[in-house]
Amino acid sequence: MGSLKNDENPQLQTSKVSYEPLLYVNGVRRVLPDGLAHLTLLEYLRGIGLTGTKLGCGEGGCGACTVMVSSYDEKSRKCLHYAINACLAPLYSVEGMHVITVEGLGSCKRGLHPVQESMAQAHGSQCGFCTPGFVMSMYALLRSSQTPPSEEQIEECLAGNLCRCTGYRPIVDAFRVFAKTNDMLYTGISSVSPEEAKSICPSTGKPCSCNSNNVNDKCVVGDNRYKATSYDEVDGTKYTEKELIFPPELLLRTATPLSLTGFGGLMWYRPLTLQHALDLKAKYPDAKLIVGNSEVGIEMRLKRLQYRVLVSVTHVPELNVLNVKDDGLEIGAAVRLSDLLSVLRKVVTERDVHETSSCRALIEQLKWFAGTQIRNAASIGGNICTASPISDLNPLWMAVGANFRIIDSKGNSRTTLAENFFLGYRKVDLASSEILLSVFLPWNKRFEYVKEFKQSHRRDDDIAIVNAGLRIHLQETSEIWVVADASIAYGGVAPCSLSAKKTKDFLIGKVWDQNLLQDALKVLQNDIILKEDAPGGMVEFRKSLTLSFFFKFFLWVSHQLDGVKESIPASHLSAMQPVHRPTITGSQDYEIMKHGTSVGSPEVHLSAKLQVTGEAEYADDIQLPLNGLHAALVLSRKPHARILSIDGSEAMSSPGFVGLFLAKDVPADNKIGPVVYDEELFATDYVTCVGQVIGVVVADTHENAKTAARKVNVKYEDLPAILSIKEAINAGSFHPNTEKCLIKGDVDQCFQSGQCDRIIEGEVHIGGQEHFYLEPHSSLVWTLDGGNEVHMISST
């Protein structure tokens, strides 16, 4: 243990020594044996009993698996602390690093960390499943910040965490006390006076007067929440003096190349030089180069793609360069998005405004790019080479005229424009022996404007429906502005990022005025064509977005040009306003009734402290008993088919296989259902949807069970699909008449025998406007009088 500052500038003269693969978890040294390349960091942590880190979505979208990783940067000679998604991080990717989980912060026995305690006191947890992830995101922000973060930074760091039940107000309230307005809990230095601190409003983080000692006063949260109450229960020392430091052993280590294995013949390599990485790519042409594993991990885990060789290029210096040059910015392909964002923000403050239009567009787009955890792990090159048709950055690289430098195993390098790099759906201009070395971003010229656009279902942490990067270079001639160069690129409208070349050619040489806008929109409408059956749907909406983005871009540029901005109609000005989300504010009002008991008092619920420390135990956290087995389902791959045969022989030879159970093995009836038993537990003769359960495989590990289940060979006979009423009639396929009625007495007999006291039939007038015909022959007319009473006015 030691102070937080001790790991920032280590003054160590001891010679460095190489050790076997290892990592530290919550200050505990752990050796990493060979054979675990298939594991994620999350699986490893939960396997050693640290179940506070949860498995949620499994694809880096919910943040329940958030942990903090600390590593030593040789270049800056500082320890770096950042949050990542443990569900995506390969285990060996954190070799030589220090991983801190929610259990490493505090516990009910040792005492809560201020972040944990504030979360509990603010009622920031309900079911508590997501709570450890929120705690770790906030903790990582505080550890990585040299000064107290702003409220905006706090909300930004939580963008990669989702909560489905508590709501975000109490969570933000819990962490707002660490912002610049009042950071006393964490640093011991408050930016507000002690008198003001007595009544901090958790909704705004600022002093207010809602707290007093009257019995029935309305309060938001009691002021005891803002006192430094996080002390160790044993010796009474402040918990903030006991932060886990970066292990000295890791400071002494020299990184070494890694060559490790995993389940199913998986090979894991970590080269330290560019040539070693190129040699591996030449030897294994199908090898996947990874940094954050945010794409390859999803493909292997969720899409079940099998990659036999993974090459981690995180330690290759040439791929991690970030050089600010006279003519532009050189960005290594392995540079993480968060590192690029930091450099861009610095560059914007240091260089002339006109040179950094591209930088500002990239900053704004990166702000809405996934969550903080993904940006801390994902790389520039990975995002480019994935070639997603909805990549947020690729249209911008194309628009700004970025150059991609490519190199092969023989050292031959070439440069291509980003505009020419994307060939088709998930296809790029790279040979099997080539890798993307770096990206060069040129500075902008005077009167050159770049703007980014993105439309998604929600603003934070969401994929784009359509995005775009637009650039225009103007020249002033005889008091008019003429287009000297242009570039327009869209994502989400084609199998890959698409350049609007016809529109670009049309714009060059034209005068930048309102007439150009109308003509350009017509050209653009025919330049970007979406078919009616285009994947992703929403065709008309996506078409309108392509035009809307150009319209907004035209207004944005025009507003900066003398002689043009005056022609913008006042009704169009709102289209230029950037999206700005104010800091979250909210309040929770209730009355505290003091009756000598806790009834009516805002007490912390009983599970809160267990949840914020990761000690709350959920079903998936319960350790299996000795010799416990795992199961995986055998699922239908056909939507409508007859089962001809089921062959489990290949599965039986799979490692760890114990048993395969089908419908014939069910000891009782195979029928199930909530009320009526009209479904099959395991399909017998027919399957009626993809994913219908056919059987279950049991094995010694979950991974072995899933592998064996995929090896069960089911042969089908496809059956015709009936997709319309006409097809159903022709095939005689009808749902059985299962209409159920509740009947009491004989209604028809009652009417015929005249046993009813009143029989009313006729036409109803409501307000003299609408008619409701009860029977074809009217005998009674009703009207609504002033909306209050109904009167009979005539009889027919």
mmCIF file with all atom_site columns, N, CA, C and O in Angstrom, residues 3-27:
data_model
loop_
_atom_site.group_PDB
_atom_site.id
_atom_site.type_symbol
_atom_site.label_atom_id
_atom_site.label_alt_id
_atom_site.label_comp_id
_atom_site.label_asym_id
_atom_site.label_entity_id
_atom_site.label_seq_id
_atom_site.pdbx_PDB_ins_code
_atom_site.Cartn_x
_atom_site.Cartn_y
_atom_site.Cartn_z
_atom_site.occupancy
_atom_site.B_iso_or_equiv
_atom_site.pdbx_formal_charge
_atom_site.auth_seq_id
_atom_site.auth_comp_id
_atom_site.auth_asym_id
_atom_site.auth_atom_id
_atom_site.pdbx_PDB_model_num
ATOM 1   N N  . SER A 1 3  ? 0.581  5.886   -1.071  1.00 0.00 ? 3  SER A N  1
ATOM 2   C CA . SER A 1 3  ? -0.277 6.978   -1.523  1.00 0.00 ? 3  SER A CA 1
ATOM 3   C C  . SER A 1 3  ? -0.481 6.915   -3.019  1.00 0.00 ? 3  SER A C  1
ATOM 4   O O  . SER A 1 3  ? 0.304  6.311   -3.752  1.00 0.00 ? 3  SER A O  1
ATOM 5   N N  . LEU A 1 4  ? -1.522 7.582   -3.483  1.00 0.00 ? 4  LEU A N  1
ATOM 6   C CA . LEU A 1 4  ? -1.880 7.592   -4.885  1.00 0.00 ? 4  LEU A CA 1
ATOM 7   C C  . LEU A 1 4  ? -0.785 8.216   -5.724  1.00 0.00 ? 4  LEU A C  1
ATOM 8   O O  . LEU A 1 4  ? -0.562 7.825   -6.857  1.00 0.00 ? 4  LEU A O  1
ATOM 9   N N  . LYS A 1 5  ? -0.062 9.186   -5.180  1.00 0.00 ? 5  LYS A N  1
ATOM 10  C CA . LYS A 1 5  ? 0.927  9.908   -5.968  1.00 0.00 ? 5  LYS A CA 1
ATOM 11  C C  . LYS A 1 5  ? 2.205  9.111   -6.187  1.00 0.00 ? 5  LYS A C  1
ATOM 12  O O  . LYS A 1 5  ? 2.991  9.434   -7.059  1.00 0.00 ? 5  LYS A O  1
ATOM 13  N N  . ASN A 1 6  ? 2.416  8.069   -5.408  1.00 0.00 ? 6  ASN A N  1
ATOM 14  C CA . ASN A 1 6  ? 3.662  7.335   -5.509  1.00 0.00 ? 6  ASN A CA 1
ATOM 15  C C  . ASN A 1 6  ? 3.852  6.648   -6.853  1.00 0.00 ? 6  ASN A C  1
ATOM 16  O O  . ASN A 1 6  ? 4.962  6.328   -7.241  1.00 0.00 ? 6  ASN A O  1
ATOM 17  N N  . ASP A 1 7  ? 2.746  6.358   -7.575  1.00 0.00 ? 7  ASP A N  1
ATOM 18  C CA . ASP A 1 7  ? 2.893  5.605   -8.822  1.00 0.00 ? 7  ASP A CA 1
ATOM 19  C C  . ASP A 1 7  ? 2.968  6.511   -10.043 1.00 0.00 ? 7  ASP A C  1
ATOM 20  O O  . ASP A 1 7  ? 3.011  6.033   -11.160 1.00 0.00 ? 7  ASP A O  1
ATOM 21  N N  . GLU A 1 8  ? 2.987  7.828   -9.854  1.00 0.00 ? 8  GLU A N  1
ATOM 22  C CA . GLU A 1 8  ? 2.983  8.718   -11.009 1.00 0.00 ? 8  GLU A CA 1
ATOM 23  C C  . GLU A 1 8  ? 4.384  8.917   -11.579 1.00 0.00 ? 8  GLU A C  1
ATOM 24  O O  . GLU A 1 8  ? 4.577  8.921   -12.780 1.00 0.00 ? 8  GLU A O  1
ATOM 25  N N  . ASN A 1 9  ? 5.379  9.142   -10.735 1.00 0.00 ? 9  ASN A N  1
ATOM 26  C CA . ASN A 1 9  ? 6.732  9.374   -11.208 1.00 0.00 ? 9  ASN A CA 1
ATOM 27  C C  . ASN A 1 9  ? 7.709  8.515   -10.418 1.00 0.00 ? 9  ASN A C  1
ATOM 28  O O  . ASN A 1 9  ? 8.429  8.998   -9.540  1.00 0.00 ? 9  ASN A O  1
ATOM 29  N N  . PRO A 1 10 ? 7.743  7.223   -10.677 1.00 0.00 ? 10 PRO A N  1
ATOM 30  C CA . PRO A 1 10 ? 8.618  6.339   -9.907  1.00 0.00 ? 10 PRO A CA 1
ATOM 31  C C  . PRO A 1 10 ? 10.088 6.656   -10.146 1.00 0.00 ? 10 PRO A C  1
ATOM 32  O O  . PRO A 1 10 ? 10.519 6.795   -11.286 1.00 0.00 ? 10 PRO A O  1
ATOM 33  N N  . GLN A 1 11 ? 10.832 6.792   -9.082  1.00 0.00 ? 11 GLN A N  1
ATOM 34  C CA . GLN A 1 11 ? 12.262 7.046   -9.168  1.00 0.00 ? 11 GLN A CA 1
ATOM 35  C C  . GLN A 1 11 ? 12.985 5.758   -8.791  1.00 0.00 ? 11 GLN A C  1
ATOM 36  O O  . GLN A 1 11 ? 13.400 5.557   -7.659  1.00 0.00 ? 11 GLN A O  1
ATOM 37  N N  . LEU A 1 12 ? 13.087 4.888   -9.763  1.00 0.00 ? 12 LEU A N  1
ATOM 38  C CA . LEU A 1 12 ? 13.677 3.577   -9.497  1.00 0.00 ? 12 LEU A CA 1
ATOM 39  C C  . LEU A 1 12 ? 14.902 3.391   -10.389 1.00 0.00 ? 12 LEU A C  1
ATOM 40  O O  . LEU A 1 12 ? 14.827 3.547   -11.607 1.00 0.00 ? 12 LEU A O  1
ATOM 41  N N  . GLN A 1 13 ? 16.043 3.100   -9.790  1.00 0.00 ? 13 GLN A N  1
ATOM 42  C CA . GLN A 1 13 ? 17.286 2.918   -10.529 1.00 0.00 ? 13 GLN A CA 1
ATOM 43  C C  . GLN A 1 13 ? 17.637 1.446   -10.705 1.00 0.00 ? 13 GLN A C  1
ATOM 44  O O  . GLN A 1 13 ? 18.615 1.109   -11.338 1.00 0.00 ? 13 GLN A O  1
ATOM 45  N N  . THR A 1 14 ? 16.825 0.554   -10.122 1.00 0.00 ? 14 THR A N  1
ATOM 46  C CA . THR A 1 14 ? 17.113 -0.866  -10.194 1.00 0.00 ? 14 THR A CA 1
ATOM 47  C C  . THR A 1 14 ? 16.982 -1.364  -11.628 1.00 0.00 ? 14 THR A C  1
ATOM 48  O O  . THR A 1 14 ? 16.089 -0.954  -12.356 1.00 0.00 ? 14 THR A O  1
ATOM 49  N N  . SER A 1 15 ? 17.869 -2.232  -12.054 1.00 0.00 ? 15 SER A N  1
ATOM 50  C CA . SER A 1 15 ? 17.791 -2.782  -13.404 1.00 0.00 ? 15 SER A CA 1
ATOM 51  C C  . SER A 1 15 ? 16.531 -3.610  -13.548 1.00 0.00 ? 15 SER A C  1
ATOM 52  O O  . SER A 1 15 ? 16.093 -4.275  -12.619 1.00 0.00 ? 15 SER A O  1
ATOM 53  N N  . LYS A 1 16 ? 15.969 -3.570  -14.764 1.00 0.00 ? 16 LYS A N  1
ATOM 54  C CA . LYS A 1 16 ? 14.709 -4.252  -15.001 1.00 0.00 ? 16 LYS A CA 1
ATOM 55  C C  . LYS A 1 16 ? 14.939 -5.728  -15.323 1.00 0.00 ? 16 LYS A C  1
ATOM 56  O O  . LYS A 1 16 ? 15.912 -6.107  -15.957 1.00 0.00 ? 16 LYS A O  1
ATOM 57  N N  . VAL A 1 17 ? 14.027 -6.548  -14.869 1.00 0.00 ? 17 VAL A N  1
ATOM 58  C CA . VAL A 1 17 ? 14.159 -7.992  -15.018 1.00 0.00 ? 17 VAL A CA 1
ATOM 59  C C  . VAL A 1 17 ? 12.902 -8.533  -15.680 1.00 0.00 ? 17 VAL A C  1
ATOM 60  O O  . VAL A 1 17 ? 11.813 -8.034  -15.441 1.00 0.00 ? 17 VAL A O  1
ATOM 61  N N  . SER A 1 18 ? 13.049 -9.526  -16.523 1.00 0.00 ? 18 SER A N  1
ATOM 62  C CA . SER A 1 18 ? 11.907 -10.123 -17.206 1.00 0.00 ? 18 SER A CA 1
ATOM 63  C C  . SER A 1 18 ? 11.372 -11.279 -16.371 1.00 0.00 ? 18 SER A C  1
ATOM 64  O O  . SER A 1 18 ? 12.127 -12.043 -15.778 1.00 0.00 ? 18 SER A O  1
ATOM 65  N N  . TYR A 1 19 ? 10.032 -11.405 -16.350 1.00 0.00 ? 19 TYR A N  1
ATOM 66  C CA . TYR A 1 19 ? 9.388  -12.441 -15.560 1.00 0.00 ? 19 TYR A CA 1
ATOM 67  C C  . TYR A 1 19 ? 8.443  -13.234 -16.445 1.00 0.00 ? 19 TYR A C  1
ATOM 68  O O  . TYR A 1 19 ? 8.179  -12.889 -17.588 1.00 0.00 ? 19 TYR A O  1
ATOM 69  N N  . GLU A 1 20 ? 7.915  -14.304 -15.898 1.00 0.00 ? 20 GLU A N  1
ATOM 70  C CA . GLU A 1 20 ? 6.912  -15.084 -16.600 1.00 0.00 ? 20 GLU A CA 1
ATOM 71  C C  . GLU A 1 20 ? 5.635  -14.270 -16.738 1.00 0.00 ? 20 GLU A C  1
ATOM 72  O O  . GLU A 1 20 ? 5.427  -13.306 -16.003 1.00 0.00 ? 20 GLU A O  1
ATOM 73  N N  . PRO A 1 21 ? 4.749  -14.645 -17.687 1.00 0.00 ? 21 PRO A N  1
ATOM 74  C CA . PRO A 1 21 ? 3.508  -13.869 -17.878 1.00 0.00 ? 21 PRO A CA 1
ATOM 75  C C  . PRO A 1 21 ? 2.707  -13.773 -16.584 1.00 0.00 ? 21 PRO A C  1
ATOM 76  O O  . PRO A 1 21 ? 2.442  -14.786 -15.934 1.00 0.00 ? 21 PRO A O  1
ATOM 77  N N  . LEU A 1 22 ? 2.337  -12.563 -16.230 1.00 0.00 ? 22 LEU A N  1
ATOM 78  C CA . LEU A 1 22 ? 1.573  -12.378 -14.993 1.00 0.00 ? 22 LEU A CA 1
ATOM 79  C C  . LEU A 1 22 ? 0.785  -11.091 -15.070 1.00 0.00 ? 22 LEU A C  1
ATOM 80  O O  . LEU A 1 22 ? 0.977  -10.255 -15.951 1.00 0.00 ? 22 LEU A O  1
ATOM 81  N N  . LEU A 1 23 ? -0.116 -10.932 -14.142 1.00 0.00 ? 23 LEU A N  1
ATOM 82  C CA . LEU A 1 23 ? -0.809 -9.668  -13.919 1.00 0.00 ? 23 LEU A CA 1
ATOM 83  C C  . LEU A 1 23 ? -1.110 -9.559  -12.434 1.00 0.00 ? 23 LEU A C  1
ATOM 84  O O  . LEU A 1 23 ? -1.026 -10.552 -11.701 1.00 0.00 ? 23 LEU A O  1
ATOM 85  N N  . TYR A 1 24 ? -1.447 -8.372  -12.013 1.00 0.00 ? 24 TYR A N  1
ATOM 86  C CA . TYR A 1 24 ? -1.874 -8.148  -10.641 1.00 0.00 ? 24 TYR A CA 1
ATOM 87  C C  . TYR A 1 24 ? -3.365 -7.856  -10.650 1.00 0.00 ? 24 TYR A C  1
ATOM 88  O O  . TYR A 1 24 ? -3.858 -7.116  -11.505 1.00 0.00 ? 24 TYR A O  1
ATOM 89  N N  . VAL A 1 25 ? -4.079 -8.452  -9.720  1.00 0.00 ? 25 VAL A N  1
ATOM 90  C CA . VAL A 1 25 ? -5.507 -8.215  -9.569  1.00 0.00 ? 25 VAL A CA 1
ATOM 91  C C  . VAL A 1 25 ? -5.749 -7.744  -8.139  1.00 0.00 ? 25 VAL A C  1
ATOM 92  O O  . VAL A 1 25 ? -5.493 -8.475  -7.183  1.00 0.00 ? 25 VAL A O  1
ATOM 93  N N  . ASN A 1 26 ? -6.176 -6.494  -8.004  1.00 0.00 ? 26 ASN A N  1
ATOM 94  C CA . ASN A 1 26 ? -6.423 -5.904  -6.679  1.00 0.00 ? 26 ASN A CA 1
ATOM 95  C C  . ASN A 1 26 ? -5.215 -6.039  -5.766  1.00 0.00 ? 26 ASN A C  1
ATOM 96  O O  . ASN A 1 26 ? -5.326 -6.346  -4.581  1.00 0.00 ? 26 ASN A O  1
ATOM 97  N N  . GLY A 1 27 ? -4.031 -5.821  -6.354  1.00 0.00 ? 27 GLY A N  1
ATOM 98  C CA . GLY A 1 27 ? -2.799 -5.863  -5.581  1.00 0.00 ? 27 GLY A CA 1
ATOM 99  C C  . GLY A 1 27 ? -2.230 -7.246  -5.379  1.00 0.00 ? 27 GLY A C  1
ATOM 100 O O  . GLY A 1 27 ? -1.163 -7.382  -4.765  1.00 0.00 ? 27 GLY A O  1
#
